[in-house]
C-alpha positions as a printed NumPy array, in Angstrom:
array([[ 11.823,   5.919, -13.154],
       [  8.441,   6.317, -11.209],
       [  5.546,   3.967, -11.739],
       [  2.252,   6.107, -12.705],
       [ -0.28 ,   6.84 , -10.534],
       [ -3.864,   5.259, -11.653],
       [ -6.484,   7.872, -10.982],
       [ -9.523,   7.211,  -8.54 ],
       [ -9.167,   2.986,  -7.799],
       [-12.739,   1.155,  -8.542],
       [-13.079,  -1.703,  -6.132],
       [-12.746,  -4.77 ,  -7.517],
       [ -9.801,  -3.824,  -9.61 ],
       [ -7.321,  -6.354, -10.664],
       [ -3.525,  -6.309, -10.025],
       [ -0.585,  -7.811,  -9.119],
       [  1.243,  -6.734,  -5.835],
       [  5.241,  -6.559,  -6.657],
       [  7.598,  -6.537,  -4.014],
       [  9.943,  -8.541,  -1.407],
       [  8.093, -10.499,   1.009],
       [  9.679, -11.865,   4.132],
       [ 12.735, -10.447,   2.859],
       [ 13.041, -12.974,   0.101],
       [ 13.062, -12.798,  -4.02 ],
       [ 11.082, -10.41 ,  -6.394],
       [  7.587, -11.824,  -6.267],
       [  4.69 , -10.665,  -8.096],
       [  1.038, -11.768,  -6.838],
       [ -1.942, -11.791,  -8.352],
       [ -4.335,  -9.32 ,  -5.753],
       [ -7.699,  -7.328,  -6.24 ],
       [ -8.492,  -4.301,  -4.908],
       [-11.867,  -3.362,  -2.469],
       [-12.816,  -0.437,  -1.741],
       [-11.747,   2.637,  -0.146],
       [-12.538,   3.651,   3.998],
       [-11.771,   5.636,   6.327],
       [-10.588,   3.341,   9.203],
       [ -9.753,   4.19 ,  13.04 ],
       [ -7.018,   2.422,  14.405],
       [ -3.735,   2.8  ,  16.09 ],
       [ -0.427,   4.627,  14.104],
       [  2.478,   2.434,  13.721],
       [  4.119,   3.201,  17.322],
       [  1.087,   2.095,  18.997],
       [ -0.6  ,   5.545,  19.54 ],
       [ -4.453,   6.705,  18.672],
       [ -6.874,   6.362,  17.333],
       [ -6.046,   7.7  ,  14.234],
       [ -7.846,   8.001,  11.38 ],
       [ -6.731,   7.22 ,   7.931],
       [ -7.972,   6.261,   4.546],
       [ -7.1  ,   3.07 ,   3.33 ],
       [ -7.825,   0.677,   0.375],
       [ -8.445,  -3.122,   1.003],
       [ -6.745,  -5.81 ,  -1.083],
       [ -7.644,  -9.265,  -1.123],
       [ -4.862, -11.918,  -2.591],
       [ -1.414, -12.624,  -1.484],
       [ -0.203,  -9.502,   0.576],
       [  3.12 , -10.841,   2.705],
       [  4.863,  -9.455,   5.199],
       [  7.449,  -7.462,   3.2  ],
       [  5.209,  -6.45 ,   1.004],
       [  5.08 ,  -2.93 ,   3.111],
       [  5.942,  -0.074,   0.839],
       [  5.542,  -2.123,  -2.455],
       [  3.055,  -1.28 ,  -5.169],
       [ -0.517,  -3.064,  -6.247],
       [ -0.253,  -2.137, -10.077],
       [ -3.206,  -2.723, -12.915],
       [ -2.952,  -4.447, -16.217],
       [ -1.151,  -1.474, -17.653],
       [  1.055,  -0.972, -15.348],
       [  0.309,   1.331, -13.525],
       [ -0.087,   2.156,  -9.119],
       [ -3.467,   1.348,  -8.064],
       [ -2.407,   1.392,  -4.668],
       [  0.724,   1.39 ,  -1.642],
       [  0.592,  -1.257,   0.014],
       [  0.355,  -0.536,   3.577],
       [ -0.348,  -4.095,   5.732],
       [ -0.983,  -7.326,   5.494],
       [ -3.953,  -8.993,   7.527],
       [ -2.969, -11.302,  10.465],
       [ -6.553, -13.141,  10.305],
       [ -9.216, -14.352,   8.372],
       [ -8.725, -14.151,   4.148],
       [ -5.566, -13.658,   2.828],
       [ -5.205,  -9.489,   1.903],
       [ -4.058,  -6.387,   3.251],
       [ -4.538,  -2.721,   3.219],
       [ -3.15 ,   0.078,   1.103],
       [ -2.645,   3.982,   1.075],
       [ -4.722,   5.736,  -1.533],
       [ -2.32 ,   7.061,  -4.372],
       [ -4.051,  10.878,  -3.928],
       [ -2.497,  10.372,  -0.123],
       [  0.657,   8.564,  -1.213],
       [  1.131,  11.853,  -4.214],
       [  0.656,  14.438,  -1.725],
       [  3.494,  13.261,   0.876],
       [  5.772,  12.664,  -2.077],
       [  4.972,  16.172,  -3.306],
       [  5.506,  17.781,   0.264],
       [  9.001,  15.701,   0.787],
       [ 10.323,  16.806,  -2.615],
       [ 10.325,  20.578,  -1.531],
       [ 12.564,  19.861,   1.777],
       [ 15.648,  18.701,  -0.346],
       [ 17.687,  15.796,   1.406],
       [ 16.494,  13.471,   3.263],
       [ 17.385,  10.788,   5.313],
       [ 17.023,   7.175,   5.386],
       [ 17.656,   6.643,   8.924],
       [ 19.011,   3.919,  10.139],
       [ 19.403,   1.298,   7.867],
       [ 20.304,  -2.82 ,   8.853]])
């Protein structure tokens, strides 16, 4: 079953982020989230700039953590995360849930899909 969606993220939002990092156990850690930006950078295959909108966390955001959620107190998706910083304070980024909706939404129409390769 699908976590919910939380509606439009205030910064400064509590959380935990749940997920896998550095391919190791479950781990849930405590994070907050920051606000909402648009940011220019590169895509993941090294081409750009881009621009995208993305949500900043602050707390411990691992590598692994890619993909995972950043829920609220009730449970529910504040944000995707998206990165983890490689300097300065411990956080990350994540992909707004309105963003994160609207791809699910388009990839349900197309019926199967693929996972690629998988290791």
């Amino acid at each position: 079953e699908a976590l919910p969606l939380e509606g439009e993220v205030e910064s400064g939002t509590p959380g935990a982020v749940l997920g896998y990092p550095e391919n190791g156990p479950f781990t849930i850690s405590p994070a907050r989230a920051g606000p909402t930006a648009i940011a220019i950078s590169e895509d993941s295959y090294g081409r750009g700039p881009i621009r995208r909108s993305l949500t900043s966390l602050r707390g411990a955001v691992r590598s692994g953590n890619s993909g995972g959620p950043l829920v609220d107190g009730d449970g529910e998706v504040v944000t995707t995360v998206f990165a983890a910083t490689t300097e300065g304070k411990p956080g990350g980024y994540g992909i707004p849930n309105d963003i994160v909706a609207a791809a699910v939404n388009e990839s349900a129409g197309a019926g199967a899909v693929s996972t690629g390769p998988c290791a």
